[in-house]
mmCIF file of C-alpha atoms in Angstrom:
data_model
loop_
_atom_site.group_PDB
_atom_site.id
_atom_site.type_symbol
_atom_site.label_atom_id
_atom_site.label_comp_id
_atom_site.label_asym_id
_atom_site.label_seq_id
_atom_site.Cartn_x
_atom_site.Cartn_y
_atom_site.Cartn_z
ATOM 1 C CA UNK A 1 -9.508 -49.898 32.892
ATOM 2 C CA UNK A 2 -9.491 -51.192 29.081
ATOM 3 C CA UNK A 3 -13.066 -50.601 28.751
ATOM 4 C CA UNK A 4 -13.138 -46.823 30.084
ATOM 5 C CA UNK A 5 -14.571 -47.716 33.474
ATOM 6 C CA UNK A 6 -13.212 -46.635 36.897
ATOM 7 C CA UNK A 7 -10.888 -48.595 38.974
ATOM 8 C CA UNK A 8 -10.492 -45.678 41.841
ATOM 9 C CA UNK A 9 -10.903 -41.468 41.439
ATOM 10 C CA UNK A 10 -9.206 -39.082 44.477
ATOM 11 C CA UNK A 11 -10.754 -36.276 45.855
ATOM 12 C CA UNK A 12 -8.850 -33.970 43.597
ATOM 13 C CA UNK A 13 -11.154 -35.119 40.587
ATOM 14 C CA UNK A 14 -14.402 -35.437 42.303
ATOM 15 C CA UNK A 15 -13.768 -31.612 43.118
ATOM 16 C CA UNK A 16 -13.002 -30.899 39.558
ATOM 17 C CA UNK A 17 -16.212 -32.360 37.868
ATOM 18 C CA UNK A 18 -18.492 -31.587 40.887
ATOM 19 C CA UNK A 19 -19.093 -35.315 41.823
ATOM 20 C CA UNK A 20 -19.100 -37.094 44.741
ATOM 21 C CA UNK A 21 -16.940 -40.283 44.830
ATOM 22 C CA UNK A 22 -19.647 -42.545 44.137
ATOM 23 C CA UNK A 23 -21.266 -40.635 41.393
ATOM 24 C CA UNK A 24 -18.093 -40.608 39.251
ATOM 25 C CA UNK A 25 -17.312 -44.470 40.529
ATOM 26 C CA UNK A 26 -20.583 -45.185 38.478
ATOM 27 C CA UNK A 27 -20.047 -43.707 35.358
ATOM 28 C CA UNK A 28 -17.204 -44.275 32.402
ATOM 29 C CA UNK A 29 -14.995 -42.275 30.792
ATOM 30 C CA UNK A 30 -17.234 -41.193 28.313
ATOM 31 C CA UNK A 31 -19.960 -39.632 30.387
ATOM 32 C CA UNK A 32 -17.414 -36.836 30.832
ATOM 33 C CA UNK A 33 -15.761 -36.553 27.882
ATOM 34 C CA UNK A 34 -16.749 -33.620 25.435
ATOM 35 C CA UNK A 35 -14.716 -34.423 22.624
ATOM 36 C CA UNK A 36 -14.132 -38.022 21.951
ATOM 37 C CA UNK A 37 -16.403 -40.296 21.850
ATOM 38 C CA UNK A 38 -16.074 -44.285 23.316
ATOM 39 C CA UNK A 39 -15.215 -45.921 20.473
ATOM 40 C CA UNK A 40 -12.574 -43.179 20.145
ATOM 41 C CA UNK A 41 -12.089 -43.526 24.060
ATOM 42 C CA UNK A 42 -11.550 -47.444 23.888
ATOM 43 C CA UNK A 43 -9.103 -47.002 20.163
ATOM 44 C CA UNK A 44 -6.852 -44.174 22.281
ATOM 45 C CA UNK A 45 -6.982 -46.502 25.376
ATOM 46 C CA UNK A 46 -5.560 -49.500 23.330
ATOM 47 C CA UNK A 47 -3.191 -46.952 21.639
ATOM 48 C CA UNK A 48 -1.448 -45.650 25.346
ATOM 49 C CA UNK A 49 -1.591 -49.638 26.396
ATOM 50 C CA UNK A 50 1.075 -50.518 23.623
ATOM 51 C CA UNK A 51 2.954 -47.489 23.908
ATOM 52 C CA UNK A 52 2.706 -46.907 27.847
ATOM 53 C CA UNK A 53 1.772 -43.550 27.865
ATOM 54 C CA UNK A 54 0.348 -39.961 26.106
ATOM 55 C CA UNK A 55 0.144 -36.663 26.837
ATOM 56 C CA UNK A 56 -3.326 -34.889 25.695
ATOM 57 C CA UNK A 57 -6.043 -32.092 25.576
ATOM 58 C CA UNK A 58 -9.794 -32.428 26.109
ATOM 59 C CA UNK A 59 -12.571 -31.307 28.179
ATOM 60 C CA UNK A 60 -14.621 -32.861 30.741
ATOM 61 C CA UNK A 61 -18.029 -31.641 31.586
ATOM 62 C CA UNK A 62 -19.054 -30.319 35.118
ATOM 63 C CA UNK A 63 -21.976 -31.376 37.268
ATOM 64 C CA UNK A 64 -23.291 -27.923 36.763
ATOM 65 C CA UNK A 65 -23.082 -28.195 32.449
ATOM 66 C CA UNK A 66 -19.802 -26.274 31.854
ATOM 67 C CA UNK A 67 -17.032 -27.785 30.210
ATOM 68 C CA UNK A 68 -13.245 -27.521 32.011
ATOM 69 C CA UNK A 69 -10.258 -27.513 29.864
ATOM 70 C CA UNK A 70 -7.842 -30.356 30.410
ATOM 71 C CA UNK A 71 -4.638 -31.336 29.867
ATOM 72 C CA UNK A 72 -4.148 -35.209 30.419
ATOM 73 C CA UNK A 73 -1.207 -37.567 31.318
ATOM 74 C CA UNK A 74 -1.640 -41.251 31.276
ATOM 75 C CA UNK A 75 0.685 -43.856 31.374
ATOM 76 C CA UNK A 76 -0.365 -47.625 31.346
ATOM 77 C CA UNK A 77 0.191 -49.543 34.914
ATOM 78 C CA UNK A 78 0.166 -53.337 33.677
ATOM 79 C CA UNK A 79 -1.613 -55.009 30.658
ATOM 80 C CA UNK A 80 -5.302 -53.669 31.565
ATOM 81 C CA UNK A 81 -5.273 -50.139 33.765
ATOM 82 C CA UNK A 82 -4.361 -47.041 33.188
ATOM 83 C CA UNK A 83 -2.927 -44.227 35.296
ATOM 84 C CA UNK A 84 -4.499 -40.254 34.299
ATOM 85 C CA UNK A 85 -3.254 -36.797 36.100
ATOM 86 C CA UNK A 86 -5.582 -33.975 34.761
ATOM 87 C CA UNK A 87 -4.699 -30.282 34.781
ATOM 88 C CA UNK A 88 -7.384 -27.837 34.826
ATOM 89 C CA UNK A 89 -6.282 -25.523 32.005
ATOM 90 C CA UNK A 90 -9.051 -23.558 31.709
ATOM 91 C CA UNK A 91 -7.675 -19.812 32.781
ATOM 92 C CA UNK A 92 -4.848 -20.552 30.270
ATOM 93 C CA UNK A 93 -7.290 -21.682 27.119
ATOM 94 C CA UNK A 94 -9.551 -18.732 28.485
ATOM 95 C CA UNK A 95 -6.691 -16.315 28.543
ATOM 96 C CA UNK A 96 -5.191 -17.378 25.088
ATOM 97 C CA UNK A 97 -8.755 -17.032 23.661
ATOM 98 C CA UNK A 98 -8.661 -13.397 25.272
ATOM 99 C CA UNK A 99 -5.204 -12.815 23.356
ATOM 100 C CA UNK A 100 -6.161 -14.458 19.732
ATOM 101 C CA UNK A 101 -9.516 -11.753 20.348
ATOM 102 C CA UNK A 102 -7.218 -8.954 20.968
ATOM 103 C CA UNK A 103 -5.666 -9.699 18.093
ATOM 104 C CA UNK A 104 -7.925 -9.985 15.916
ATOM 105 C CA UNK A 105 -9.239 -6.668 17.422
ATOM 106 C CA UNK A 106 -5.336 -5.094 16.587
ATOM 107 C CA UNK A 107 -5.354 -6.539 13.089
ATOM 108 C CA UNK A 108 -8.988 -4.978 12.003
ATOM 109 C CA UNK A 109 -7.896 -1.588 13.696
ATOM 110 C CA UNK A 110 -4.803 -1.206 11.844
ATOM 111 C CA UNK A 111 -6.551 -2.115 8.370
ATOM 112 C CA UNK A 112 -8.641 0.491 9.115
ATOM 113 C CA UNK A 113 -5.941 2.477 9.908
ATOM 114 C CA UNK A 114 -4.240 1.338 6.745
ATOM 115 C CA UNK A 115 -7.560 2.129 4.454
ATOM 116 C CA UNK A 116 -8.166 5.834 6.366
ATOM 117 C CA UNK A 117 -4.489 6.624 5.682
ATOM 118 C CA UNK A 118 -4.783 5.583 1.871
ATOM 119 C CA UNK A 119 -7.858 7.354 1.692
ATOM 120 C CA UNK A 120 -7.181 10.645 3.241
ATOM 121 C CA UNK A 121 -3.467 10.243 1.311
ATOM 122 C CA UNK A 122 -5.458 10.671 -2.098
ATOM 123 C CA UNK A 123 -7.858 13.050 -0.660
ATOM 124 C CA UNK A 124 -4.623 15.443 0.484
ATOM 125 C CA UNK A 125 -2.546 14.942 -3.237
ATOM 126 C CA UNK A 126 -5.494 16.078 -5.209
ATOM 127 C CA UNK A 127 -5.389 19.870 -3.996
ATOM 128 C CA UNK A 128 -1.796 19.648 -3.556
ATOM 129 C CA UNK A 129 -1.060 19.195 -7.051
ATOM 130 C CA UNK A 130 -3.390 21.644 -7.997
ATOM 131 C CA UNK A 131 -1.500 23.999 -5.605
ATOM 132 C CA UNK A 132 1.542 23.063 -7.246
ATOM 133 C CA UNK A 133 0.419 23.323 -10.594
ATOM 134 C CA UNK A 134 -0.936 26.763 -10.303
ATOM 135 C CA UNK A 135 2.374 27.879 -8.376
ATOM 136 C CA UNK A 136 3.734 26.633 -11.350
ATOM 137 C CA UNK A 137 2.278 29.186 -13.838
ATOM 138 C CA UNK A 138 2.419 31.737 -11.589
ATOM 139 C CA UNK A 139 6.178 31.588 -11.557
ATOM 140 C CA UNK A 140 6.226 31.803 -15.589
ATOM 141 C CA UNK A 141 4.004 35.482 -15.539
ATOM 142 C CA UNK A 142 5.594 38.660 -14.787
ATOM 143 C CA UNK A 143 6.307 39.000 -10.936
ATOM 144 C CA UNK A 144 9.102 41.304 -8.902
ATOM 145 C CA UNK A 145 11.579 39.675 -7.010
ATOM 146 C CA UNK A 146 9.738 39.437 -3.560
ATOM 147 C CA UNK A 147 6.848 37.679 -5.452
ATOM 148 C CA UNK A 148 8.864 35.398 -6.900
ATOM 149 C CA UNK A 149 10.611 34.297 -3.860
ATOM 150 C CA UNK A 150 7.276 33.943 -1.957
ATOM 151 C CA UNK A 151 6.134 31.276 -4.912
ATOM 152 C CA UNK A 152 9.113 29.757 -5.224
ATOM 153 C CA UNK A 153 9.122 29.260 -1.177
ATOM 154 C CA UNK A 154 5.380 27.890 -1.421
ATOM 155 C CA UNK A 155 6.614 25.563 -4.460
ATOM 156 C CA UNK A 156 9.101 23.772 -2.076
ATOM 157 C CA UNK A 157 6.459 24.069 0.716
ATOM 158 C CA UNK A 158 4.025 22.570 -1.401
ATOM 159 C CA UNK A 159 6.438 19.836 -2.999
ATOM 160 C CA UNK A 160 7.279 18.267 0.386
ATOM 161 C CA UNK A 161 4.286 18.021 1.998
ATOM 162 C CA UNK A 162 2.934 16.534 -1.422
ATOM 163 C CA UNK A 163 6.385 14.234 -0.980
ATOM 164 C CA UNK A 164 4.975 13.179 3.006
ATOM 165 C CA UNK A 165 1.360 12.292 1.471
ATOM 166 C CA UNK A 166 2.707 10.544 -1.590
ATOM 167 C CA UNK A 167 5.269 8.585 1.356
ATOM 168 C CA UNK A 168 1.916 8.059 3.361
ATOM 169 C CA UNK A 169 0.059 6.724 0.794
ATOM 170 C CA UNK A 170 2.852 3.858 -0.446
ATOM 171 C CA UNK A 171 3.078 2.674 3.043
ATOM 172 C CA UNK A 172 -0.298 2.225 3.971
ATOM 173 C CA UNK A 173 -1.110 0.554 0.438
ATOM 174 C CA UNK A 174 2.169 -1.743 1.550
ATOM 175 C CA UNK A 175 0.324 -2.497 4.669
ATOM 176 C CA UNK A 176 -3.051 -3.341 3.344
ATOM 177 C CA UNK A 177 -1.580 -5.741 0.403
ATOM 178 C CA UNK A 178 -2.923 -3.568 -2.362
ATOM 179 C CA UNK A 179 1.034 -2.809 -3.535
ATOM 180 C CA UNK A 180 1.035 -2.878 -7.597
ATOM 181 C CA UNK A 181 3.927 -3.708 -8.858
ATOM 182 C CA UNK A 182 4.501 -2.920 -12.887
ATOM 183 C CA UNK A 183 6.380 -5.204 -15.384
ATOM 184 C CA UNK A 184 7.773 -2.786 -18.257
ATOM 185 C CA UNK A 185 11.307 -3.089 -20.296
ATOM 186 C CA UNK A 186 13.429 -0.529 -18.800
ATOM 187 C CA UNK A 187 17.484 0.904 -19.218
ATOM 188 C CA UNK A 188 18.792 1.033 -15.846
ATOM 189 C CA UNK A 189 21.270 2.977 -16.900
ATOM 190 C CA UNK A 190 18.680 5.551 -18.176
ATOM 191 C CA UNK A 191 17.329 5.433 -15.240
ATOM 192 C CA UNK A 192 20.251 5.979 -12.800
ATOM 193 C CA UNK A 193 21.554 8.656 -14.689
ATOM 194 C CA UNK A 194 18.558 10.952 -15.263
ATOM 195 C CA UNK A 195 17.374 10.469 -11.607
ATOM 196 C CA UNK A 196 21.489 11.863 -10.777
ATOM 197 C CA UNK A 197 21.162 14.340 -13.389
ATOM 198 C CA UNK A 198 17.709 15.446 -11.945
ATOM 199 C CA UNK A 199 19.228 15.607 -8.327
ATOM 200 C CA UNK A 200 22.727 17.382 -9.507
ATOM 201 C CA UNK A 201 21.461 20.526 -8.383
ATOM 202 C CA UNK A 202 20.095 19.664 -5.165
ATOM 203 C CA UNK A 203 23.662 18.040 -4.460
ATOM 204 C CA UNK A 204 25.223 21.356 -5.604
ATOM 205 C CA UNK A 205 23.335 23.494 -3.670
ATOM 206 C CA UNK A 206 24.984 22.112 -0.683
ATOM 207 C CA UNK A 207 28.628 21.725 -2.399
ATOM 208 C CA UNK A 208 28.540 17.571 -2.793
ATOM 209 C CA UNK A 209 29.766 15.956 -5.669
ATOM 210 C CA UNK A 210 27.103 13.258 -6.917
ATOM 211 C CA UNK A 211 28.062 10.625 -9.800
ATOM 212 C CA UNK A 212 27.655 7.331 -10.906
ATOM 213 C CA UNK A 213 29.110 4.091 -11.978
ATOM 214 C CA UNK A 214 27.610 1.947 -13.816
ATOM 215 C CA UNK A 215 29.331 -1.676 -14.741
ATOM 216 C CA UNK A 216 30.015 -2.506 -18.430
ATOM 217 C CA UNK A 217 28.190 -6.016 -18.042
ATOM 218 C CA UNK A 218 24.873 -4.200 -17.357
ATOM 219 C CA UNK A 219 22.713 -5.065 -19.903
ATOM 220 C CA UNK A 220 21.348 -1.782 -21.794
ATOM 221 C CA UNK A 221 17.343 -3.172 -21.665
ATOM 222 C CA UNK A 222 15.598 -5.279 -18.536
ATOM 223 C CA UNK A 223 12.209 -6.111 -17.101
ATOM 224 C CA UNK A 224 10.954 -4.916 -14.258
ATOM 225 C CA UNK A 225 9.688 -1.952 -12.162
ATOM 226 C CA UNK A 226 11.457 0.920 -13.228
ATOM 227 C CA UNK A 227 9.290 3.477 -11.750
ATOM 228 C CA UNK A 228 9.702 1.345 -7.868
ATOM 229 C CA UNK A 229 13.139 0.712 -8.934
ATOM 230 C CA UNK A 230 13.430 4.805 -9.053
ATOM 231 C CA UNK A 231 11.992 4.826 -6.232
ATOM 232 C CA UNK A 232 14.068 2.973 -4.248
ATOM 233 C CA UNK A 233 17.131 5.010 -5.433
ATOM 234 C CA UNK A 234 15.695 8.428 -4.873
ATOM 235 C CA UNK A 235 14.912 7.586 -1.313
ATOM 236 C CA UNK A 236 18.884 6.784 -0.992
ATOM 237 C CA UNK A 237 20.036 9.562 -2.927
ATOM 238 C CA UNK A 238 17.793 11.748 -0.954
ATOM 239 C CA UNK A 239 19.141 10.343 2.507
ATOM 240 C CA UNK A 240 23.051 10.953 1.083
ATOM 241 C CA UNK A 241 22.713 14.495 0.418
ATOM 242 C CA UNK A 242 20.205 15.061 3.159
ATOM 243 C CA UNK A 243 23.138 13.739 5.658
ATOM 244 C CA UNK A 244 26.248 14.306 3.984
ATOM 245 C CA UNK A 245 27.542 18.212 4.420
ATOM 246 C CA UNK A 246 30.863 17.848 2.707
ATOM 247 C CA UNK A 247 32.319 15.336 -0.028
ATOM 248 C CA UNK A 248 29.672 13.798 -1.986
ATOM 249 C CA UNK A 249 27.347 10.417 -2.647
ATOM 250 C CA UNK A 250 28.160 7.898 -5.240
ATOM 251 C CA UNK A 251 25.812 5.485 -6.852
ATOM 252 C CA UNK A 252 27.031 2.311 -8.436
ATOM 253 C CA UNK A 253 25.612 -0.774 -10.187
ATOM 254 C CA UNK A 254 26.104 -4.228 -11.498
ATOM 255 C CA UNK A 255 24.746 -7.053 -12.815
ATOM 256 C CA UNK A 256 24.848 -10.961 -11.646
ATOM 257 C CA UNK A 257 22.606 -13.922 -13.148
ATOM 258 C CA UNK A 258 20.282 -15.551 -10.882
ATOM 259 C CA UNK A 259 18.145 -18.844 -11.162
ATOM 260 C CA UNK A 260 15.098 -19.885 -13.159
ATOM 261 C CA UNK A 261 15.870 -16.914 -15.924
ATOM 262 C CA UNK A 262 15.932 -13.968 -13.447
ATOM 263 C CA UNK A 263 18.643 -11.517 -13.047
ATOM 264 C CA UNK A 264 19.760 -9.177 -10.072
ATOM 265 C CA UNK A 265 20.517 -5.749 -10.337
ATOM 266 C CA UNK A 266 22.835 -4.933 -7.366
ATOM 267 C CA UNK A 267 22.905 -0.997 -6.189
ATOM 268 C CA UNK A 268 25.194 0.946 -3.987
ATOM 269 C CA UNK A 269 24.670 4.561 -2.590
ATOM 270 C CA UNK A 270 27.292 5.513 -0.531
ATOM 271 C CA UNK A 271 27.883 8.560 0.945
ATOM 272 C CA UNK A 272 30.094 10.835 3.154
ATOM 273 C CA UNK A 273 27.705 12.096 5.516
ATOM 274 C CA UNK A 274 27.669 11.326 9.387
ATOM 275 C CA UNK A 275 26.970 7.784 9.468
ATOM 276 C CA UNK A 276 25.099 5.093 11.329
ATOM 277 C CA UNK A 277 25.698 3.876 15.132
ATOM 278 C CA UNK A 278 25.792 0.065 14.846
ATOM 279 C CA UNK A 279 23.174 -0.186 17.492
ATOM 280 C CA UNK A 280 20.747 1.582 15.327
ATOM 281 C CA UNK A 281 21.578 0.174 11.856
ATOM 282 C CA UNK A 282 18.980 -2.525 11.623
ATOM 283 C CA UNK A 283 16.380 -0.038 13.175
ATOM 284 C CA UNK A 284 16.198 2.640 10.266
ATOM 285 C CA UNK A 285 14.354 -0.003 8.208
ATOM 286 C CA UNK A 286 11.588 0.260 10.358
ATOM 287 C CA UNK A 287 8.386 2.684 9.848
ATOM 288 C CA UNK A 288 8.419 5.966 11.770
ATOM 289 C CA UNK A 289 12.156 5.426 12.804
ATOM 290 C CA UNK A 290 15.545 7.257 12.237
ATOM 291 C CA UNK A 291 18.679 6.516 13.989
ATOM 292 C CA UNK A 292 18.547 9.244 16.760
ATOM 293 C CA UNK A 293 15.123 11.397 17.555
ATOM 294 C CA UNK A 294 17.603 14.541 17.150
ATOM 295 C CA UNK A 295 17.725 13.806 13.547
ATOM 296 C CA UNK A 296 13.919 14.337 12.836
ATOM 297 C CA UNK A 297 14.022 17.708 14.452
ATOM 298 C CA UNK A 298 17.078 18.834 12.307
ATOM 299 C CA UNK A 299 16.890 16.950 9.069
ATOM 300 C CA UNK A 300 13.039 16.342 9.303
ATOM 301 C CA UNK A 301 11.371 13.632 6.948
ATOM 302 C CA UNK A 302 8.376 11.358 8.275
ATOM 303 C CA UNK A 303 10.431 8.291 8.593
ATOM 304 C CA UNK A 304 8.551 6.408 5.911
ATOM 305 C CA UNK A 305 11.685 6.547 3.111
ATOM 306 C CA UNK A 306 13.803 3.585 4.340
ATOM 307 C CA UNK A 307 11.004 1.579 5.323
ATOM 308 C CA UNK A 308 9.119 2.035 1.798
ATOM 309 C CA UNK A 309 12.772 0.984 -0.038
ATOM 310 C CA UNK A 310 12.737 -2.092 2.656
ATOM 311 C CA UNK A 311 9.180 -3.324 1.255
ATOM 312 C CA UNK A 312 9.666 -2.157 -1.867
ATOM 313 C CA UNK A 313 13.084 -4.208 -2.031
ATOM 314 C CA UNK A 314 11.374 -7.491 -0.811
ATOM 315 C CA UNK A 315 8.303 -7.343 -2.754
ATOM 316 C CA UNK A 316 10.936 -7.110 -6.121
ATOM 317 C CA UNK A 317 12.821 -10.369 -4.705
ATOM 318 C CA UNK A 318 15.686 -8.234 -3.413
ATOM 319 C CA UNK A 319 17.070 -7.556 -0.308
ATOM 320 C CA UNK A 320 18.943 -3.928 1.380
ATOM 321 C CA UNK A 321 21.264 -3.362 4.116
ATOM 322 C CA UNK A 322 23.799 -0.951 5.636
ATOM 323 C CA UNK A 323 27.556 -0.695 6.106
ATOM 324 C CA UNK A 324 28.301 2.547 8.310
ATOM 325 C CA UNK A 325 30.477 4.270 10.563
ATOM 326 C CA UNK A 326 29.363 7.339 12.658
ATOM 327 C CA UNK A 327 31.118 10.248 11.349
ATOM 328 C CA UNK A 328 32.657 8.080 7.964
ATOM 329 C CA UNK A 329 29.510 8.136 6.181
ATOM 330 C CA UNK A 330 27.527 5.143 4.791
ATOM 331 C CA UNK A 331 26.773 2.435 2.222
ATOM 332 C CA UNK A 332 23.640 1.379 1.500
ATOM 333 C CA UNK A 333 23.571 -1.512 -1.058
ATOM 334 C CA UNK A 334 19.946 -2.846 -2.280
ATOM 335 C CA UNK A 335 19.421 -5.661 -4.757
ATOM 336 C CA UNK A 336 15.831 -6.110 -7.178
ATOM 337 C CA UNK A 337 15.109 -9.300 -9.509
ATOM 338 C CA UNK A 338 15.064 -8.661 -13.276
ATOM 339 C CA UNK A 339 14.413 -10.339 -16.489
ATOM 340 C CA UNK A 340 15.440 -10.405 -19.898
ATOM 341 C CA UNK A 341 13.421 -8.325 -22.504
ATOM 342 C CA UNK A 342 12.860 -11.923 -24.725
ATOM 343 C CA UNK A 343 10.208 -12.083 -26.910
ATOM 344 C CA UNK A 344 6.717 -12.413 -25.285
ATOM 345 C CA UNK A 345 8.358 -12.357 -21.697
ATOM 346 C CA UNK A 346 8.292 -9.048 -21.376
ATOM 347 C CA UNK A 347 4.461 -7.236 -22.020
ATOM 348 C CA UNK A 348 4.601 -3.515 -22.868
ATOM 349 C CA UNK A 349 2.713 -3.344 -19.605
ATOM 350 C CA UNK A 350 1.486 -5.755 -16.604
ATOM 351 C CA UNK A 351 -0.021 -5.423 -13.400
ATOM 352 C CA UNK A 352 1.026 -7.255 -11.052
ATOM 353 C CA UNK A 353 -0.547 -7.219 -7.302
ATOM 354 C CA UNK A 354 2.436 -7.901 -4.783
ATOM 355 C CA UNK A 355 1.501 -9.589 -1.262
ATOM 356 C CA UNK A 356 3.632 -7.952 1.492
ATOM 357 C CA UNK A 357 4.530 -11.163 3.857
#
């Protein structure tokens, strides 16, 4: 009733609080309730009165001391009374505590995951640029031909795996939120041609033509993260020539303005190479994935490039996607948020620490 006393109980709630009938009959509302209590009880009853019904969560306690979940449906019958079904919900508010446990359990596993990869990722690039440096020097001293081929063999050797660890060690910093991103005045144009200048001969060595276009409304000086802006553009480069056996890849660029003082550059690789199913094109973004598991066995690569572009892309206020056609090649077009070098917007140098979502 209006005061939070009981007009009549059925067996179905005497068996759910452990009472008989005449126990429960004797008591009010509140000598169950766990969370509100009766000046709450009588405020929510006066509440469900004018509006002539609710739908709620609470728990009652047991005979025996335990508390049962509920989930409560009253509707008002008259001026004064009140109608209530309960639901026992306690397996489901058990089971969901079991889940928000498990993942909590998932979450601290994969930061340590995350830290052990970073860790063992500088551990690993230590030696291996001492390998490399040393392989270095060798190859300037006198050596016959078969020594120099074994070197230069252990330089690549020794330049990808340092390539996987340096991969390793991006994406696990990307996954832990540690991800530094620098603010520095930059040409893009510098920077797109020396990194296809620096790759000419890697192109070459497998007959492809690799140039660039670069739009006259790109302004020669901007702010940002040239050396993750690089990066981003390698990884693409890389993935043209890696896939592309005849014709070539061709990088473009332009320039649009953007809101609040920011700028976009806007970046297209496209290549000639064997293309993208459809089904697949939104999956190559993804850690550990390439579009067919025949590709890592032939082309190799850890899986890590696209999916380090994809972060590094959204953590520089961009965005990247595909355009492909199996066997007519593909276009991959990223865009990254700039500035203009104005006076005191644009430090020599400034760290800042990006938050992956």
């Amino acid at each position: 009733d209006a005061d939070g006393r009981f007009a009549d109980v059925n067996p179905g709630y005497c068996r759910m609080v452990g009472y008989c009938r005449e126990e429960v009959m004797s008591k009010c509302i509140a000598d169950f309730e766990a969370v509100a209590t009766m000046p709450q009880i009588q405020a929510q009853i006066c509440r469900i009165l004018e509006s002539g019904h609710d739908r709620f969560e609470t728990r009652h306690r047991h005979c025996e001391g335990h508390w049962i979940d509920l989930e409560i449906t009253v509707t008002a019958v008259g001026q004064h009374h009140l109608v209530a079904f309960l639901r026992d919900i306690s397996q489901r508010k058990a089971a969901d505590l079991a889940l928000r446990e498990l993942s909590r359990a998932a979450e601290a596993a994969n930061q340590a995951k995350s830290d052990f990869l970073a860790n063992m990722s500088h551990e690993l690039r230590t030696p291996m640029n001492g390998v490399i440096g040393l392989t270095d020097l060798l190859l300037e001293t006198p050596l016959d031909a078969d020594q120099r081929e074994y070197l230069q063999l252990l330089q690549q050797s020794a330049s990808s795996l340092l390539d996987i660890v340096n991969d390793m060690l991006d994406f696990s910093k990307i996954q832990a939120q540690k991800f530094g991103l620098e603010t520095t005045e930059f040409s893009p144009a510098a920077v797109i041609s020396g990194l296809v200048t620096e790759m000419s001969e890697q192109a070459a060595r497998k007959g492809l033509a690799l140039n660039f276009y670069i739009e006259p409304d790109t302004p020669p000086q901007v702010c940002g993260d040239a050396g993750r802006f690089r990066q981003i553009l390698l990884n693409l480069c890389d993935n043209g020539i890696k896939f592309t056996n005849k014709g070539g890849v061709s990088v473009r660029a332009r320039f649009t303005a953007a809101d609040r003082g920011a700028h976009e550059l806007h970046v297209s690789v496209n290549d000639t190479g064997i293309g993208i199913p459809l089904d697949k094109q939104q999956d190559i973004f993804q850690a550990f994935n390439q579009a067919d598991n025949s590709i890592t066995r032939q082309f190799g690569g850890t899986g890590l490039g696209l999916a380090i572009a994809a972060k590094l892309v959204s953590l520089m206020g961009g965005r990247i996607w595909v355009t492909s056609e199996p066997g007519e090649g593909s276009t991959f077009y990223f865009t990254v948020r700039v500035t203009s070098p104005l006076a005191g917007k644009c430090p020599a140098q400034s760290l800042v620490i990006a938050q992956t979502e």
